[in-house]
Coordinates of N, CA and C in Angstrom, one line a residue:
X1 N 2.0 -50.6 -10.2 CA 2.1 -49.2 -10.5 C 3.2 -48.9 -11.5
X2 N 3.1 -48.7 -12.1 CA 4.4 -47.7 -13.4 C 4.2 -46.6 -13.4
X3 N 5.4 -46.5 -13.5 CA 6.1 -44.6 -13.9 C 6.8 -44.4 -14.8
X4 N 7.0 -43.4 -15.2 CA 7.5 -42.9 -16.4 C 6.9 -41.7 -17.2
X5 N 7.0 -41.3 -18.0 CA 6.9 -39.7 -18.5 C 5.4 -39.0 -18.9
X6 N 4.8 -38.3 -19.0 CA 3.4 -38.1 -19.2 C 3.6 -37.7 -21.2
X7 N 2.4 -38.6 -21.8 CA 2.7 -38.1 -22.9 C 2.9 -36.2 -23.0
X8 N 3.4 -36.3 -24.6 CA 3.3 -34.8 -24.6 C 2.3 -34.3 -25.3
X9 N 1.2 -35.3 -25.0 CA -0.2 -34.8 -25.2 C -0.7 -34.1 -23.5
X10 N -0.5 -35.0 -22.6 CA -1.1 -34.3 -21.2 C -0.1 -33.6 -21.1
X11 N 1.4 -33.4 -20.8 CA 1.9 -31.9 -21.3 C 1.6 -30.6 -21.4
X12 N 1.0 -30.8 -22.6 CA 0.9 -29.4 -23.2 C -0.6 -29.4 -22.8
X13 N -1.5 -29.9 -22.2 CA -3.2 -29.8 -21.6 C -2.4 -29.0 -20.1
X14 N -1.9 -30.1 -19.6 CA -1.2 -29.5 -18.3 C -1.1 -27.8 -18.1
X15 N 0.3 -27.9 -19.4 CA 0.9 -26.3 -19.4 C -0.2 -25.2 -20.0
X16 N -1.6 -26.0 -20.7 CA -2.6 -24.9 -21.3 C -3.2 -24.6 -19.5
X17 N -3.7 -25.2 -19.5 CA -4.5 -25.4 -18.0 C -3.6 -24.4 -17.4
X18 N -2.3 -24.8 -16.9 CA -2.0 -23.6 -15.8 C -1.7 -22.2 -16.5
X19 N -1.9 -22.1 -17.8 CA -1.7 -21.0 -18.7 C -2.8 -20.1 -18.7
X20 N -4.0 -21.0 -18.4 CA -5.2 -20.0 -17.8 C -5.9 -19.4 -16.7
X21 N -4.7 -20.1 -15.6 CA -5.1 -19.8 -14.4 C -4.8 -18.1 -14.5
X22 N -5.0 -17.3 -15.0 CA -4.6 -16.0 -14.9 C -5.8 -14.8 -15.2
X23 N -5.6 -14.0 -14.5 CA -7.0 -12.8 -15.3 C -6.5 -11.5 -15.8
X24 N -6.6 -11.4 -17.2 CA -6.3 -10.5 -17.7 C -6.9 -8.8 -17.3
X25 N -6.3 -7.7 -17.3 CA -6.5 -6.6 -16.8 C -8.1 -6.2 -16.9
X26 N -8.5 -6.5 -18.5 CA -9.9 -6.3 -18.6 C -10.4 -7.2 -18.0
X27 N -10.6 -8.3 -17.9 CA -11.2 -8.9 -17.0 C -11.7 -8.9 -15.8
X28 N -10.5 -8.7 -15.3 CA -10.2 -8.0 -13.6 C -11.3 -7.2 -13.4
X29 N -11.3 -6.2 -14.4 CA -11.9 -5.0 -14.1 C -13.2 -5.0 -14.4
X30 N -13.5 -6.0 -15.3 CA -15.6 -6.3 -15.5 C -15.9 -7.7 -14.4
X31 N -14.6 -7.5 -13.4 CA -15.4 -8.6 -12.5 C -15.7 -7.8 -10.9
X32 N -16.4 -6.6 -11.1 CA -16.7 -6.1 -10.1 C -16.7 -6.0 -8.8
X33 N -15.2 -5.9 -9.2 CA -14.0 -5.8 -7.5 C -14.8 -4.5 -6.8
X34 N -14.9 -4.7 -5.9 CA -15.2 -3.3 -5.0 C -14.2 -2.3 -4.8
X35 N -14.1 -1.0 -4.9 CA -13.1 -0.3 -4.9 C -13.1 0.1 -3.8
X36 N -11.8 0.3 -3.4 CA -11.1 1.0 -2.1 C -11.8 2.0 -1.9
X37 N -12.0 2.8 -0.6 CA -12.5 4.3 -0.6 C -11.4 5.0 -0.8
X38 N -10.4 4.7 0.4 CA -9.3 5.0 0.7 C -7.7 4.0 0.1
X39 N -7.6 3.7 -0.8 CA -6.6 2.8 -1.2 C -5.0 3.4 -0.4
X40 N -4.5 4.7 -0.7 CA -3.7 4.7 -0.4 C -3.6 4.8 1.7
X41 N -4.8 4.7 2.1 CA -4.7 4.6 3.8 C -4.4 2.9 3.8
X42 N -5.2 1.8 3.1 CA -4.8 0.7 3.0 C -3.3 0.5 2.7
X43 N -2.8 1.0 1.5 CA -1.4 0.7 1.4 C -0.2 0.9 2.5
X44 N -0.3 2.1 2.7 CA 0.3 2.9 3.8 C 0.6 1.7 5.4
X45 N -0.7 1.8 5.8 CA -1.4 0.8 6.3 C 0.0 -0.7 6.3
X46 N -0.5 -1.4 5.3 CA 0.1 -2.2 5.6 C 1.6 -2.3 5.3
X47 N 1.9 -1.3 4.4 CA 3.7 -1.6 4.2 C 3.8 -1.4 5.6
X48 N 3.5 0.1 6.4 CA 4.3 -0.2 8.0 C 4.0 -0.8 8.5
X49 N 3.4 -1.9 8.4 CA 2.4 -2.8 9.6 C 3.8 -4.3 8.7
X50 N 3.9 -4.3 7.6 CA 4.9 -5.9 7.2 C 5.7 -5.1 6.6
X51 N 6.6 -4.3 6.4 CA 7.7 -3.6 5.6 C 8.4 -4.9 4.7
X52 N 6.8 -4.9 3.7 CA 7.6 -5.9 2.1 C 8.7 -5.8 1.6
X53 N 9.3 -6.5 0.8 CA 10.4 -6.3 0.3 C 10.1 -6.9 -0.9
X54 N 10.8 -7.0 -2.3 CA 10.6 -7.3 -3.0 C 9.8 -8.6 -3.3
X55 N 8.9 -9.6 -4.1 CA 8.8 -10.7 -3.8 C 7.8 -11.3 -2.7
X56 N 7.6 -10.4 -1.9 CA 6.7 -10.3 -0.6 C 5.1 -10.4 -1.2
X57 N 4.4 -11.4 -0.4 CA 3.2 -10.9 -0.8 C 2.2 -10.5 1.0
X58 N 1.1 -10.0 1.0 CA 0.7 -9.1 2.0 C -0.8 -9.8 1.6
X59 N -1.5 -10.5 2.6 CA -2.7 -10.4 2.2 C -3.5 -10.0 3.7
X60 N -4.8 -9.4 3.2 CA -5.7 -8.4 4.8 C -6.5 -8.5 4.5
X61 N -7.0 -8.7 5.6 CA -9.3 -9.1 5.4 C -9.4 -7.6 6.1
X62 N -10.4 -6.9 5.5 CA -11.0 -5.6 6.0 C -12.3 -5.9 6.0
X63 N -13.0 -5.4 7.5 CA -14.6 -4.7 7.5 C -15.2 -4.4 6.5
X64 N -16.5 -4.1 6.4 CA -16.9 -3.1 6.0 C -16.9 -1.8 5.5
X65 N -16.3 -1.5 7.1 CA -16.3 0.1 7.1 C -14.3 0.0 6.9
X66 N -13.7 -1.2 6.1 CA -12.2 -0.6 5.8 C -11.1 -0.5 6.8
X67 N -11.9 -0.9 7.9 CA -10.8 -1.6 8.9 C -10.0 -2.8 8.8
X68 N -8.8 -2.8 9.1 CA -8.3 -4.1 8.8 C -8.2 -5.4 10.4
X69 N -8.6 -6.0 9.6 CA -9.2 -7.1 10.9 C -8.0 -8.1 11.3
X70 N -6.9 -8.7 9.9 CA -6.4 -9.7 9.8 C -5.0 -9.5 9.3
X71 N -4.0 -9.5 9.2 CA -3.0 -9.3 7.9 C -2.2 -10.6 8.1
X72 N -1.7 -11.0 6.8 CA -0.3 -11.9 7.1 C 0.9 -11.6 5.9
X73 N 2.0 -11.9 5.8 CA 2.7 -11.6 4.7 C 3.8 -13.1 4.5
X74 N 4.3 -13.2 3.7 CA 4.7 -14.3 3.0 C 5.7 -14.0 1.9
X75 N 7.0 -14.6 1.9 CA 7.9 -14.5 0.5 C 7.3 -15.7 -0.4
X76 N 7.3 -15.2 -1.4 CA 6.9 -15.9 -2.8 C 8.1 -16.8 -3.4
X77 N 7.8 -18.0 -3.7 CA 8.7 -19.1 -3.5 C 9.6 -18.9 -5.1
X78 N 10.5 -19.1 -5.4 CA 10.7 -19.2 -7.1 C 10.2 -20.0 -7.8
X79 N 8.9 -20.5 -8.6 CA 8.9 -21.0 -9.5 C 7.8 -20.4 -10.5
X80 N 7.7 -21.0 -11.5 CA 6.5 -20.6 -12.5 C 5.0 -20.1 -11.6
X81 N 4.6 -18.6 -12.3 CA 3.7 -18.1 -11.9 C 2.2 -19.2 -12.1
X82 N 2.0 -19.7 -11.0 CA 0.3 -20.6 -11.7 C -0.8 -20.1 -10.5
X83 N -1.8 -19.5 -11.2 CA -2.5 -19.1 -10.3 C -3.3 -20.1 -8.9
X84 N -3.2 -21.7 -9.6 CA -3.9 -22.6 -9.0 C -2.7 -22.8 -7.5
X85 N -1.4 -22.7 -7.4 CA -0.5 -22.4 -6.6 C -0.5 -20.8 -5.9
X86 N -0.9 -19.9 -6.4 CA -1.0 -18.8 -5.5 C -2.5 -18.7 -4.7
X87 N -3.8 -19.6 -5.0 CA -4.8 -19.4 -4.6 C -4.8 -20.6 -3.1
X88 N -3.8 -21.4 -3.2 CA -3.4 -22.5 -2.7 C -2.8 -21.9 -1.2
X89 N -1.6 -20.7 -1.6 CA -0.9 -20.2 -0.3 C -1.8 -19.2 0.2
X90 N -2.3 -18.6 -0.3 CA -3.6 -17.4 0.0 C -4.3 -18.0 0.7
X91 N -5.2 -19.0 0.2 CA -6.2 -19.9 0.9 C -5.6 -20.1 2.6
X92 N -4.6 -20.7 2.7 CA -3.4 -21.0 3.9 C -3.4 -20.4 4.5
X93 N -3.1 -18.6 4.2 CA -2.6 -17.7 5.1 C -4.1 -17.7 5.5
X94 N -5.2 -17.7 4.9 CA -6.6 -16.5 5.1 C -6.8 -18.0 6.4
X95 N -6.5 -18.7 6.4 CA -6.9 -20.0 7.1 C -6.7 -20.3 9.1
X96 N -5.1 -19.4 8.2 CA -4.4 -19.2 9.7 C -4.7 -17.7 10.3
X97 N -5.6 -17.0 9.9 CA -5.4 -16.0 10.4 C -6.6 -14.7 11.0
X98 N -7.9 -15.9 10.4 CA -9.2 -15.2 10.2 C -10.4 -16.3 10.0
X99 N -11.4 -16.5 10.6 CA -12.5 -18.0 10.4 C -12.8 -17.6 9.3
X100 N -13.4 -18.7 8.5 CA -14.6 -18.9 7.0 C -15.4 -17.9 7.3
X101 N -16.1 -17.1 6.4 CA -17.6 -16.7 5.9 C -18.2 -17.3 5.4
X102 N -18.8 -18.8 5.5 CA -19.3 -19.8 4.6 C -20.7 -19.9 4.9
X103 N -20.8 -19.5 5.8 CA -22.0 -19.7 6.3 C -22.9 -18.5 6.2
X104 N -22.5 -17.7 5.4 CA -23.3 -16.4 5.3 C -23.6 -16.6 3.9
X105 N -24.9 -15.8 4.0 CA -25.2 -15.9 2.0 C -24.4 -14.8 1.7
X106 N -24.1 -12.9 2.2 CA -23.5 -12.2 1.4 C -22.1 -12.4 1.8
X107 N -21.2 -12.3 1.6 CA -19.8 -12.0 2.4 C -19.7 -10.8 2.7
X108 N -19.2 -10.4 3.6 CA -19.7 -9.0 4.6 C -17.9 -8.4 4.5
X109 N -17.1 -9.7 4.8 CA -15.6 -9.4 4.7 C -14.7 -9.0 3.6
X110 N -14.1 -8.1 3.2 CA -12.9 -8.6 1.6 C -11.8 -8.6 2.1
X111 N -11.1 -9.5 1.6 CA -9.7 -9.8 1.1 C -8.9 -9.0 0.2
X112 N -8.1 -8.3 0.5 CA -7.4 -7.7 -0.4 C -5.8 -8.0 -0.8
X113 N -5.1 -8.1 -1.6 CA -3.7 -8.5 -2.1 C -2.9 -7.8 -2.3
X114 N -1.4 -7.0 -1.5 CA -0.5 -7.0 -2.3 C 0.6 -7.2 -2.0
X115 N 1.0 -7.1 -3.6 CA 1.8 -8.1 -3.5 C 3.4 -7.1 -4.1
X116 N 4.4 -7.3 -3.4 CA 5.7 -6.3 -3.5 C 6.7 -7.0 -4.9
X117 N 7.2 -6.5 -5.9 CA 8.0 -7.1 -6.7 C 8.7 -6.2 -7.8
X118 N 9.7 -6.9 -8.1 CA 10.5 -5.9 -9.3 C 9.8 -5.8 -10.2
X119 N 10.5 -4.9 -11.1 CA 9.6 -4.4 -12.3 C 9.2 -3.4 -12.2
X120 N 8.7 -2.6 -13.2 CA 7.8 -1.5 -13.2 C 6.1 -1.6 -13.4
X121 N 5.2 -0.9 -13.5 CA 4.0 -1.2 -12.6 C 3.5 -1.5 -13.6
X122 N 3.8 -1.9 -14.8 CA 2.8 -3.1 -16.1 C 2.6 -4.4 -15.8
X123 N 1.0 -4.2 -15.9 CA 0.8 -5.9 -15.8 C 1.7 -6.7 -16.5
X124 N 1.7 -8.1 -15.5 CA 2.6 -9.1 -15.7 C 1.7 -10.1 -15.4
X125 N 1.8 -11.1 -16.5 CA 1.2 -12.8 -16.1 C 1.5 -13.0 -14.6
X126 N 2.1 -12.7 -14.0 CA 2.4 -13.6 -12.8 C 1.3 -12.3 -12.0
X127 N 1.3 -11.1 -12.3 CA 0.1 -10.2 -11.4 C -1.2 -10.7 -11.5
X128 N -1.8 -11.8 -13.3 CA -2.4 -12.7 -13.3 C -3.1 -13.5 -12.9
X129 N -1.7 -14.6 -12.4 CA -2.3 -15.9 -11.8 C -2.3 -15.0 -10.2
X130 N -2.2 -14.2 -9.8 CA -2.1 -13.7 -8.3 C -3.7 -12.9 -8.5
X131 N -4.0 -12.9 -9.2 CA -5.6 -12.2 -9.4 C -6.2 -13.5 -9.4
X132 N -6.2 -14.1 -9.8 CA -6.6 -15.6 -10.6 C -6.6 -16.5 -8.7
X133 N -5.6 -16.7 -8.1 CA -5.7 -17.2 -6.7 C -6.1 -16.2 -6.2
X134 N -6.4 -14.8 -5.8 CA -7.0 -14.6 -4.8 C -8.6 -14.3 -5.0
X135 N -8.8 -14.3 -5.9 CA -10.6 -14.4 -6.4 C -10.8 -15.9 -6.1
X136 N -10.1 -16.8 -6.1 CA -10.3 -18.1 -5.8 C -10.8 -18.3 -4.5
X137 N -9.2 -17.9 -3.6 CA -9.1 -18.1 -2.0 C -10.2 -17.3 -1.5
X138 N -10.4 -16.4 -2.2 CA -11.6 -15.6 -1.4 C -13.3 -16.5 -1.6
X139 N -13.4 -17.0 -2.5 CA -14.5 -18.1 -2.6 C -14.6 -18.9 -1.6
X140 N -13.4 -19.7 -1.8 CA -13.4 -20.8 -1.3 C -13.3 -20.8 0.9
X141 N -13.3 -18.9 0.7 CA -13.2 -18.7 2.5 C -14.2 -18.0 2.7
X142 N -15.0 -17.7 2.1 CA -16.2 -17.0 2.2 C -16.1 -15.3 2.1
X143 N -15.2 -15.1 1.4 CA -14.8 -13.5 1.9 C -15.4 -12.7 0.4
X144 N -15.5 -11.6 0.2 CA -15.6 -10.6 -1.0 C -14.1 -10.3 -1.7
X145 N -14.0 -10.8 -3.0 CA -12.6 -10.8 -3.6 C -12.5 -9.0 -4.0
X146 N -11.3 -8.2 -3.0 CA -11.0 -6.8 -3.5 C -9.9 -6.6 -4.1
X147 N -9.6 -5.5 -3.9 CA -8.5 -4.9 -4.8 C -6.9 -6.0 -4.6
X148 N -6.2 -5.9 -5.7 CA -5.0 -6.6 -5.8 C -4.5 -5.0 -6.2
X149 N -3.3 -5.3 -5.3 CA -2.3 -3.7 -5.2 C -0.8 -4.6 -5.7
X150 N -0.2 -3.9 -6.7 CA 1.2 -4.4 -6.8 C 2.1 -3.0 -6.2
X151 N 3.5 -3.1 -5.5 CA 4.2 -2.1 -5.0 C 5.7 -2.3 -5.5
X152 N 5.4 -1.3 -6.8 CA 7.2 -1.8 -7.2 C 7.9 -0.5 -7.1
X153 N 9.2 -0.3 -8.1 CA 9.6 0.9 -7.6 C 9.7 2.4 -8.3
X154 N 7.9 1.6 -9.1 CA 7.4 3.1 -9.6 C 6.4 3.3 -8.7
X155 N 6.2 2.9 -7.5 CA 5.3 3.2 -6.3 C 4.0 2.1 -6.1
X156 N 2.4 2.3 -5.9 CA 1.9 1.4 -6.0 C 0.9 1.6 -7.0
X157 N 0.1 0.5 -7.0 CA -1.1 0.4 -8.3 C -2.2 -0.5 -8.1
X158 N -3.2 -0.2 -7.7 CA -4.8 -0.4 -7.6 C -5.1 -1.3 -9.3
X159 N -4.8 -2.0 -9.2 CA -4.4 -2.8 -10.8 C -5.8 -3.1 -11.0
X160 N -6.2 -2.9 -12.6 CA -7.7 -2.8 -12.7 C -8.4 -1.5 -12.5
X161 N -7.8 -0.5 -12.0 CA -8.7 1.0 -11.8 C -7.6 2.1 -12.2
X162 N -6.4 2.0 -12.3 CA -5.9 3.4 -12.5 C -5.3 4.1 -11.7
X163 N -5.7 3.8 -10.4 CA -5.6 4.6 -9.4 C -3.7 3.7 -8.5
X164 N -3.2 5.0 -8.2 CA -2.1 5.0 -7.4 C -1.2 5.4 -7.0
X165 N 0.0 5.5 -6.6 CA 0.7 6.7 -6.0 C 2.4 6.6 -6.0
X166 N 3.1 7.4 -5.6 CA 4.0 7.2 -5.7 C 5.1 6.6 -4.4
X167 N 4.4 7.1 -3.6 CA 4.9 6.0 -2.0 C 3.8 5.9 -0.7
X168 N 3.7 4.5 -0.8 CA 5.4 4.0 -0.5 C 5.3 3.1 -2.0
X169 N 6.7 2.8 -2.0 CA 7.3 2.2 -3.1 C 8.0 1.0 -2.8
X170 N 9.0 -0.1 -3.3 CA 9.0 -1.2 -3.1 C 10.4 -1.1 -2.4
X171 N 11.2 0.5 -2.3 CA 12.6 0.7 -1.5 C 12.0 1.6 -0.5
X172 N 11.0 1.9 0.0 CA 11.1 3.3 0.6 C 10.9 2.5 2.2
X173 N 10.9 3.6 2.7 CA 10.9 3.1 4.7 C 9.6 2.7 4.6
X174 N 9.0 2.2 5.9 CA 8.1 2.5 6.4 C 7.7 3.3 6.9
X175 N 6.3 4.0 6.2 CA 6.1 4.6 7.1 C 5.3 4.7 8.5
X176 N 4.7 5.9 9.5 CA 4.4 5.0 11.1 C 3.1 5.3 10.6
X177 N 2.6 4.3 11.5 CA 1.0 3.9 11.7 C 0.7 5.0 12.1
X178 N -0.3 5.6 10.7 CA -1.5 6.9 11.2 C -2.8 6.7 10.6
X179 N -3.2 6.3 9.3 CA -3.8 5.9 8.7 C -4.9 5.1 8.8
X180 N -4.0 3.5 8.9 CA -5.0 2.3 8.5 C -5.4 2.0 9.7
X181 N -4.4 2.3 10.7 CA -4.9 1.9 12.7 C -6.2 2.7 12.8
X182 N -7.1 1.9 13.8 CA -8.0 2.3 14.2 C -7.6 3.9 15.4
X183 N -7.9 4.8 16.2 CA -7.5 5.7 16.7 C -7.2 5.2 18.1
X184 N -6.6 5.5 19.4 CA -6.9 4.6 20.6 C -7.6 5.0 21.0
X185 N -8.4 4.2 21.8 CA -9.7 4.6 22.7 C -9.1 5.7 24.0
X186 N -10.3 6.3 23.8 CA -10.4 7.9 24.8 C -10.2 7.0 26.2
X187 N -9.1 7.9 27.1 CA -9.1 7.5 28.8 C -10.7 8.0 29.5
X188 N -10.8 6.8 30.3 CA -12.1 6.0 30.8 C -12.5 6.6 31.6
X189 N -13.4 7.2 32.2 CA -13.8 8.4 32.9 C -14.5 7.6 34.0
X190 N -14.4 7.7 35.7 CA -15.1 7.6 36.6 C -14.3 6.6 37.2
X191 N -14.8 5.9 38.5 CA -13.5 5.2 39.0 C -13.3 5.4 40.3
X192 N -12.4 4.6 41.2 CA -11.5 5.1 42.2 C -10.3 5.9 41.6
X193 N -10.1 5.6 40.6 CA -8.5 6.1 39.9 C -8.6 7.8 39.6
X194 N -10.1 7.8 38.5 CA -10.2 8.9 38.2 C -10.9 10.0 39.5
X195 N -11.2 9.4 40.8 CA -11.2 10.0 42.2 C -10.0 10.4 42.6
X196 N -8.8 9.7 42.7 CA -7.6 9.7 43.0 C -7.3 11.6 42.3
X197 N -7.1 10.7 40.9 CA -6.6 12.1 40.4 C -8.0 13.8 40.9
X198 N -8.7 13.5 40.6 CA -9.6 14.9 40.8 C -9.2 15.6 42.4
X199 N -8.9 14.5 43.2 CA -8.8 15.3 44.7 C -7.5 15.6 44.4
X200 N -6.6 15.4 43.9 CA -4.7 15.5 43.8 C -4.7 16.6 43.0
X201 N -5.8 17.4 41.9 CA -6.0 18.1 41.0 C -6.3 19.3 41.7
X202 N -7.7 19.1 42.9 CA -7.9 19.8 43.7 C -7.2 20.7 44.6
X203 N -6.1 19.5 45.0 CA -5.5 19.6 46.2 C -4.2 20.7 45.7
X204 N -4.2 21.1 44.8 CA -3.3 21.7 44.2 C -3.6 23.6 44.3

């Protein structure tokens, strides 16, 4: 076996290759992401459910009907943004946290991304390759690839549509779960229990 340096012909193939892993804004947007009904109940949603911090990324499989089924969150490591490495950690989390849709012909589930970081809310190569891996991870787990949300601290951005708001933002609190939670289920009617109470109600 020998080692030693890769020409700087595979090099620069190398550095083109991970130079593509990325999708540009237009792109994004003629690849028929499904839009949120409700984006900012999603957002909301999950900042108080992982209170991101800069750097953070947040990924959630939602229903159908926009319920969130799954979440996990994750600090983003320091190195060069490559999409083929963010579709890598994505794939991981969706892995630990929620089974395959592989087995279905439609995917019934989406995945959605976001992802917390400095800056102000203009696309960036590295928002990119983070479009670029999660279109991937979502293939490769059987899910519907949705909205990628960036949350900096000009608030958030439905990247690809336009659409977004000003908090929460990438400093602000969390706020409490009203939103993205399902409601709690109604107290259970009939019973020895609910006997207990009616005669104590009576007895009054």
């Amino acid at each position: 076996m020998t080692f030693g340096f890769a020409p700087a012909s595979a090099a620069a193939s190398t550095s083109a290759a991970s130079a593509n892993r990325l999708l540009e804004p237009a792109e994004w947007a003629a690849a028929g992401i499904p839009l949120l009904r409700n984006p900012r109940e999603v957002v909301s949603g999950l900042h108080a459910r992982h209170h991101p911090q800069p750097a953070t990324a947040v990924i959630a499989v939602l229903d159908p009907d926009e319920r969130l089924r799954a979440s996990a969150s994750f600090v983003r490591r320091p190195a060069p943004a490559d999409g083929w490495m963010f579709r890598n950690v994505l794939l991981a989390q969706l892995r630990l946290i929620i089974p395959h849709d592989l087995r279905r012909r439609t995917p019934v589930r989406t995945a959605v991304l976001l992802y917390c970081r400095a800056g102000d809310a203009r696309w960036t190569e590295e928002d990119g390759a983070w479009m670029w891996g999660l279109r991937d991870a979502c293939t490769l787990h059987g899910l519907r690839c949705g909205a990628y949300i960036t949350l900096t601290r000009d608030g958030w951005q439905v990247l690809g549509e336009g659409r977004g708001g000003r908090r929460p933002h990438s400093a602000s609190a969390p706020e409490p779960f009203a939103t993205s939670e399902a409601p709690p289920p109604l107290p259970r009617t009939g019973g020895a229990a609910s006997e207990v109470l009616r005669r104590a109600a009576a007895a009054r």
